[in-house]
PDB file of C-alpha atoms in Angstrom:
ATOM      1  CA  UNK A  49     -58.790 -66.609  18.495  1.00 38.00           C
ATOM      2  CA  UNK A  50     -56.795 -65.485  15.881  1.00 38.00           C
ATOM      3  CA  UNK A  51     -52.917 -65.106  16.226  1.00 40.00           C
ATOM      4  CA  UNK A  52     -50.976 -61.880  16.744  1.00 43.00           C
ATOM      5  CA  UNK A  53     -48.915 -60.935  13.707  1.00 43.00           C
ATOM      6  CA  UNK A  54     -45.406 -60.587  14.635  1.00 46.00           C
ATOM      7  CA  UNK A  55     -43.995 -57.471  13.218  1.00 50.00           C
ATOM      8  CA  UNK A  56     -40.763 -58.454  11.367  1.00 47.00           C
ATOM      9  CA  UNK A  57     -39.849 -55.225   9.976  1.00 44.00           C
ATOM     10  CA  UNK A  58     -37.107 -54.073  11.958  1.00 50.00           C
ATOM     11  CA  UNK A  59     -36.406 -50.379  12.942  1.00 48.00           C
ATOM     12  CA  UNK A  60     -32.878 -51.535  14.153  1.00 49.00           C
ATOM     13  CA  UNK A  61     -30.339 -51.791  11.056  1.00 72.00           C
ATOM     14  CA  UNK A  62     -27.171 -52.490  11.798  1.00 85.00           C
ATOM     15  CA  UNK A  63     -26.121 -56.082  12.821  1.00 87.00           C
ATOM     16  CA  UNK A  64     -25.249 -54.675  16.550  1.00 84.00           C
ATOM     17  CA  UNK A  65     -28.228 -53.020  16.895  1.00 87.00           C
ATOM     18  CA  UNK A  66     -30.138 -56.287  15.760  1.00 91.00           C
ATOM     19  CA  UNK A  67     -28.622 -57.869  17.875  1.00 93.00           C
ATOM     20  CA  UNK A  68     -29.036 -56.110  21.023  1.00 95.00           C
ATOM     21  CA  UNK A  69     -33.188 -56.491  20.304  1.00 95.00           C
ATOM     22  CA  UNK A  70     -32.781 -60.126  20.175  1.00 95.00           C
ATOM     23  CA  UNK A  71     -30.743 -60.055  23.129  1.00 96.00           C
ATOM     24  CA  UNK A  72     -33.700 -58.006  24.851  1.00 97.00           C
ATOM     25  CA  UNK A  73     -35.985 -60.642  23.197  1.00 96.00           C
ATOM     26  CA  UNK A  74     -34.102 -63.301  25.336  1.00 97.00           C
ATOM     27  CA  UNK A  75     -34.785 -61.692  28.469  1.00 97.00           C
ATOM     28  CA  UNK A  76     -38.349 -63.096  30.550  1.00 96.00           C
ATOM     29  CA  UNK A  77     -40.886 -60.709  30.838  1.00 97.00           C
ATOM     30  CA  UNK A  78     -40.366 -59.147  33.993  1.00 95.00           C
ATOM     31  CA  UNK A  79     -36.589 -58.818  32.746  1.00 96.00           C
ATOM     32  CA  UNK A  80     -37.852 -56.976  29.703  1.00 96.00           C
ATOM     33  CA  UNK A  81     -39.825 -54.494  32.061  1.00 95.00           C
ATOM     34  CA  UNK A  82     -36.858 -54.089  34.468  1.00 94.00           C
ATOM     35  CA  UNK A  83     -34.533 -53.155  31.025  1.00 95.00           C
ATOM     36  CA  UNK A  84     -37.241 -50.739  30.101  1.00 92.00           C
ATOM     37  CA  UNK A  85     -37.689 -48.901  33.340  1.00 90.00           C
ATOM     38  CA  UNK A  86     -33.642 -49.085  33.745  1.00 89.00           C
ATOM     39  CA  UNK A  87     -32.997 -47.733  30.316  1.00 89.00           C
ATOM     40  CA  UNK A  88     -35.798 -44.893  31.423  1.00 84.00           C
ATOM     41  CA  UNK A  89     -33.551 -43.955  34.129  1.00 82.00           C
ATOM     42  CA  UNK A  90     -30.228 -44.165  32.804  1.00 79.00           C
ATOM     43  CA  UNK A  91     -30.881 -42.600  29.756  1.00 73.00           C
ATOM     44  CA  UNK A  92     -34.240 -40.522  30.295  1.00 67.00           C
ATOM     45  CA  UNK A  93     -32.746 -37.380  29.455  1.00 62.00           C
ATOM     46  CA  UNK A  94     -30.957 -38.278  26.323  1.00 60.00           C
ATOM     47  CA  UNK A  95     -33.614 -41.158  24.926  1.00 58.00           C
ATOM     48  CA  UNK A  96     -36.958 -39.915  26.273  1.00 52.00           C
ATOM     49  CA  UNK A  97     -37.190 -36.106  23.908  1.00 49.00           C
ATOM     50  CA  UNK A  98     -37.466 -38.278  20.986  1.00 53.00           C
ATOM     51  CA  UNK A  99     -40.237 -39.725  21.717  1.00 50.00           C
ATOM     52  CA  UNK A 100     -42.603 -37.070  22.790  1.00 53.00           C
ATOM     53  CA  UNK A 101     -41.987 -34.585  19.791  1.00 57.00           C
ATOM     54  CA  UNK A 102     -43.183 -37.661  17.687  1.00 58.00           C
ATOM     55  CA  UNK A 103     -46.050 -39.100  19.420  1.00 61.00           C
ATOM     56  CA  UNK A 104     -49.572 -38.131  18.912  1.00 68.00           C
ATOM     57  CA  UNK A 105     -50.662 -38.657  22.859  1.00 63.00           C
ATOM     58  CA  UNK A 106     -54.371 -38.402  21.817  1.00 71.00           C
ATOM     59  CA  UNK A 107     -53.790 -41.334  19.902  1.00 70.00           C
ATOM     60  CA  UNK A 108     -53.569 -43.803  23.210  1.00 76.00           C
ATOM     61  CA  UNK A 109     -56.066 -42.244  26.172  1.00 82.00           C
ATOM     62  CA  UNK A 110     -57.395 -45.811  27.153  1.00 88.00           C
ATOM     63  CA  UNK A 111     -52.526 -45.931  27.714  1.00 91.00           C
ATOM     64  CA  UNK A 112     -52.043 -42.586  28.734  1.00 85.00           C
ATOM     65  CA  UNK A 113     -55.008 -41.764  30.922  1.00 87.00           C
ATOM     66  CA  UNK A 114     -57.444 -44.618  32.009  1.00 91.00           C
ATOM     67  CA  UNK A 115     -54.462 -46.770  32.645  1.00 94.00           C
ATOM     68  CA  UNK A 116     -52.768 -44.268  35.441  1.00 92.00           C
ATOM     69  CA  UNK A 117     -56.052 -45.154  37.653  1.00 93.00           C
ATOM     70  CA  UNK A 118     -55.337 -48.431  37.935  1.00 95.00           C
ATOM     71  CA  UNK A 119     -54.183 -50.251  40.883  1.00 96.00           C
ATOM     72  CA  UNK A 120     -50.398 -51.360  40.760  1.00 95.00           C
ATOM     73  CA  UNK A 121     -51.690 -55.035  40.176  1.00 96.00           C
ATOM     74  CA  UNK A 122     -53.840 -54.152  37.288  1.00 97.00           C
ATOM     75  CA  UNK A 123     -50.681 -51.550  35.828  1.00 97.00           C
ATOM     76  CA  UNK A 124     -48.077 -54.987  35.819  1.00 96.00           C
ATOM     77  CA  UNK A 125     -50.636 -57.215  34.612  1.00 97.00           C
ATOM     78  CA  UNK A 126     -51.501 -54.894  31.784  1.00 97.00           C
ATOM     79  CA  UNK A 127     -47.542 -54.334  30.858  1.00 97.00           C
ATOM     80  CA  UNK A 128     -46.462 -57.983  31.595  1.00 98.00           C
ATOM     81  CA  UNK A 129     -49.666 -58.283  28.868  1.00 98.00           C
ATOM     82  CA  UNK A 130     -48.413 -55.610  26.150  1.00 98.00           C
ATOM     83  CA  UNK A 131     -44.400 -57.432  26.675  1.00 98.00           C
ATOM     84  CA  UNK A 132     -46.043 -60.839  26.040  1.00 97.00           C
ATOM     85  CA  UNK A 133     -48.261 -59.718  23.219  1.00 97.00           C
ATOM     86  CA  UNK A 134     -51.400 -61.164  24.491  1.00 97.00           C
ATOM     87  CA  UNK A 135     -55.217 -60.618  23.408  1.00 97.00           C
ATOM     88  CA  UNK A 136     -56.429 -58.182  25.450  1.00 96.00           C
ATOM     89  CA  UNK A 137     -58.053 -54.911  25.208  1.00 95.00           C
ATOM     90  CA  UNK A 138     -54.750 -52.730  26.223  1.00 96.00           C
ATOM     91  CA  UNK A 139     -52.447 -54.987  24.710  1.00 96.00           C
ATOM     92  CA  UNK A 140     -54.768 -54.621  21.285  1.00 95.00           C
ATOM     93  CA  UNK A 141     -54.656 -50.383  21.774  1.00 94.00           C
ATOM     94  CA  UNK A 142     -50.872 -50.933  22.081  1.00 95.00           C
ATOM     95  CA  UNK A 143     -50.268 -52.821  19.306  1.00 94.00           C
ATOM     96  CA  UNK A 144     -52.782 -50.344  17.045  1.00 91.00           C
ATOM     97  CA  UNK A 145     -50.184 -47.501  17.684  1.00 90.00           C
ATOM     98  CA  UNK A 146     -47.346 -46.839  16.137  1.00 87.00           C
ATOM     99  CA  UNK A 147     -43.797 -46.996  17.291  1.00 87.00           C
ATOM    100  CA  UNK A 148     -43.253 -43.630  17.867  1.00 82.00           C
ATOM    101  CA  UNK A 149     -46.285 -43.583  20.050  1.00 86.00           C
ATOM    102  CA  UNK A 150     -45.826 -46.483  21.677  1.00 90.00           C
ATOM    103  CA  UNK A 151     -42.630 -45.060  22.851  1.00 85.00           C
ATOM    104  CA  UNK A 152     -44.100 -42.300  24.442  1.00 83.00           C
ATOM    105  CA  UNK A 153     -46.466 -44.383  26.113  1.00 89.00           C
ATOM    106  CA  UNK A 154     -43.207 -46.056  27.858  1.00 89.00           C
ATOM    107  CA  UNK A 155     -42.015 -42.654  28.053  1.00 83.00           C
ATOM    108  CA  UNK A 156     -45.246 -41.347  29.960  1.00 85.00           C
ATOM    109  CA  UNK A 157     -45.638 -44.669  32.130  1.00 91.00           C
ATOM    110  CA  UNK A 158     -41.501 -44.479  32.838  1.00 87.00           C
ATOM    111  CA  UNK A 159     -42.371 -40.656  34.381  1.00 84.00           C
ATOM    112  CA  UNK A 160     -45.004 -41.794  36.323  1.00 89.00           C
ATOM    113  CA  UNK A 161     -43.268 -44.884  37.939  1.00 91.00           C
ATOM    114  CA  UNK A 162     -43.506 -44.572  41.834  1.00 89.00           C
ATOM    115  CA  UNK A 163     -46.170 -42.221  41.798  1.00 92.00           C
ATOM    116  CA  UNK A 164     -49.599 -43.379  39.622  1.00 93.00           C
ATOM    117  CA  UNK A 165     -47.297 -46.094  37.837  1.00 94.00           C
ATOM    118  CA  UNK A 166     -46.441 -49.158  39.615  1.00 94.00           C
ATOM    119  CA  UNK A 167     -42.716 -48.903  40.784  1.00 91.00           C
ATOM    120  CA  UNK A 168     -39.800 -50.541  40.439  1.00 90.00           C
ATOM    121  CA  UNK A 169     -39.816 -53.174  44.130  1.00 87.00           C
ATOM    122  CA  UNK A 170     -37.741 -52.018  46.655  1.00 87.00           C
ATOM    123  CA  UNK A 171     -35.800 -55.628  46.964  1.00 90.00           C
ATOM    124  CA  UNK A 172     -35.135 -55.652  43.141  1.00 90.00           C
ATOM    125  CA  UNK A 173     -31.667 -57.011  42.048  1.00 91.00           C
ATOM    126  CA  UNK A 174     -30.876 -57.033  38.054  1.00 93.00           C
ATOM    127  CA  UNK A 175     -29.664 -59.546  36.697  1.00 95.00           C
ATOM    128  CA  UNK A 176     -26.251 -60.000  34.620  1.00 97.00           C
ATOM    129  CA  UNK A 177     -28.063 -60.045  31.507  1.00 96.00           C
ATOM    130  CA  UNK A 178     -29.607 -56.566  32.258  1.00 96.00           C
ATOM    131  CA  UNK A 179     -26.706 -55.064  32.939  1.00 95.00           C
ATOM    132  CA  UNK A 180     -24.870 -56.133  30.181  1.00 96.00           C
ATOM    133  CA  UNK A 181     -28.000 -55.404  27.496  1.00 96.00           C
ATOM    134  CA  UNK A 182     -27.592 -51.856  29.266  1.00 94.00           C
ATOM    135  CA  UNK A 183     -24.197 -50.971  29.076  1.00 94.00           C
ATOM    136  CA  UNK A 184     -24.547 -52.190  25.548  1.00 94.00           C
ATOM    137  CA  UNK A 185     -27.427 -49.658  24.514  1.00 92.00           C
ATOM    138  CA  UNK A 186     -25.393 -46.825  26.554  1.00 89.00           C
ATOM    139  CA  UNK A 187     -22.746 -47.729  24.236  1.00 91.00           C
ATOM    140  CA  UNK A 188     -24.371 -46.979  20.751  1.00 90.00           C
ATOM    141  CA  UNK A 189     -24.797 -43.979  18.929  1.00 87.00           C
ATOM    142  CA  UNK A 190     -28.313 -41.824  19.877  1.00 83.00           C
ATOM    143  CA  UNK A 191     -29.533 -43.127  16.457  1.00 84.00           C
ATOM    144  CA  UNK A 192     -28.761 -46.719  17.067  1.00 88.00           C
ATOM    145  CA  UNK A 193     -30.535 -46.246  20.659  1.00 88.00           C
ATOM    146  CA  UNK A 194     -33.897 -44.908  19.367  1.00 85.00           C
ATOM    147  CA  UNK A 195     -33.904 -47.325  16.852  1.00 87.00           C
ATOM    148  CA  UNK A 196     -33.257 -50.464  19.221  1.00 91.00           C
ATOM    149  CA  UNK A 197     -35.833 -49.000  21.225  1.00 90.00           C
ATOM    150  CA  UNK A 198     -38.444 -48.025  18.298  1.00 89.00           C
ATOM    151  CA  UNK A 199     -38.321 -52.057  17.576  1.00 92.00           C
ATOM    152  CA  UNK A 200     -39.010 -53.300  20.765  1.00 95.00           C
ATOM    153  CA  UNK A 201     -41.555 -51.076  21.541  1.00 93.00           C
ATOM    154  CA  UNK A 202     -43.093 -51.833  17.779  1.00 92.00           C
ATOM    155  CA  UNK A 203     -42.901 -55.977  18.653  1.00 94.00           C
ATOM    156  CA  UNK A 204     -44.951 -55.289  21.852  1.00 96.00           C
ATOM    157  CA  UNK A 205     -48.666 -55.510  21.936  1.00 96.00           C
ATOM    158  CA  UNK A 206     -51.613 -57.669  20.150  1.00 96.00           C
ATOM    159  CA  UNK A 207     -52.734 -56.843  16.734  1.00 90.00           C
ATOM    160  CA  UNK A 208     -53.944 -59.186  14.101  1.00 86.00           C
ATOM    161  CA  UNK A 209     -53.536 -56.779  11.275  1.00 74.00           C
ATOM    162  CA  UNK A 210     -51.368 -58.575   8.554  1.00 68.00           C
ATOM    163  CA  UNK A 211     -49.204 -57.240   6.597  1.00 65.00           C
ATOM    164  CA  UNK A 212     -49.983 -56.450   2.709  1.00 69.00           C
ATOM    165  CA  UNK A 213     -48.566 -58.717   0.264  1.00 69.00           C
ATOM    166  CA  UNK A 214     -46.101 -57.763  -1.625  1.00 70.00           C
ATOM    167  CA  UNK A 215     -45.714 -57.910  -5.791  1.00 71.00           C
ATOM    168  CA  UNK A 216     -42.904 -59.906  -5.417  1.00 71.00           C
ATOM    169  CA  UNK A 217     -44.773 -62.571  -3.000  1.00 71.00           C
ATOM    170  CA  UNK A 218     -48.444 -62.358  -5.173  1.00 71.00           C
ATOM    171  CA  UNK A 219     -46.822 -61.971  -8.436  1.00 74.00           C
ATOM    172  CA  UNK A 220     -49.915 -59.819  -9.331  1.00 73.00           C
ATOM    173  CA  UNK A 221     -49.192 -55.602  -9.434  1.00 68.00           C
ATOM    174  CA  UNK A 222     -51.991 -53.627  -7.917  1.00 63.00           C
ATOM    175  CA  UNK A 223     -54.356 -52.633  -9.704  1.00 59.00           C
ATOM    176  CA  UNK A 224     -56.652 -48.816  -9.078  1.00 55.00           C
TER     177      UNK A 224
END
């Protein structure tokens, strides 16, 4: 099996915005989810626009459409999957998006959540550390938001496509 390339290029810029992604990174994977869905209801109306008026929702059916007939099971597995980057077919049309589709398919999943999407438990308590990684991102400028958000959602998911070398790392410039 061959490893999932990590993506290291970060959307988030600033030192406080990097930070706040590693401090999501920190977080266990049902944490991760719970931030996600949490952040989705907090902030829907402000963080959510963004990402449909970028996506391309044709681009992810198997995310978008075969997914919502699932059973709840199958629908935490899959996430818990796409969070934890693992090998499997969803995870691997995940990671093949892009970030600005990928957000939407939070975005679409997030608006579905209670009704075809799996649901937040009744008995749920957050923790500390979600609370405090959310007043954080409520903190930050709109920008800084979508960009914490765009590199999450962009580290998520299996793909084994590697990044292209570089001149500076091959020492060779391309040639046509």
């Amino acid at each position: 099996m061959t490893a999932s390339y990590k993506k290291t290029a970060s959307q988030a810029q600033s030192q406080s915005t990097q930070n706040l992604v590693e401090e999501f990174n920190s977080l266990d994977t049902d944490a991760k989810l719970a931030w996600l869905y949490f952040v989705y209801e907090k902030m829907g109306d402000t963080v959510t626009p963004a990402a449909p008026s970028a996506a391309e929702p044709e681009l992810a059916p198997m995310l978008v459409g075969d997914y919502l007939q699932l059973s709840d099971e199958e629908q935490l597995e899959i996430m818990r999957d796409i969070v934890n980057c693992k090998d499997t077919n969803y995870s691997r049309a995940y990671g093949a998006l892009k970030e600005n589709n990928q957000l939407f398919v939070w975005y679409v999943w997030a608006e579905a959540m209670g009704d075809v999407v799996v649901g937040m438990p009744d008995n749920y308590q957050s923790t500390e550390a979600i609370n405090s990684l959310l007043a954080k991102i409520e903190e930050i400028d709109f920008q800084g938001q979508i960009s914490v958000l765009r590199t999450i959602a962009g580290e998520m998911g299996y793909s084994d496509v590697q990044p292209i070398a570089t001149q500076a790392e091959t020492g060779k410039t391309s040639s046509l």
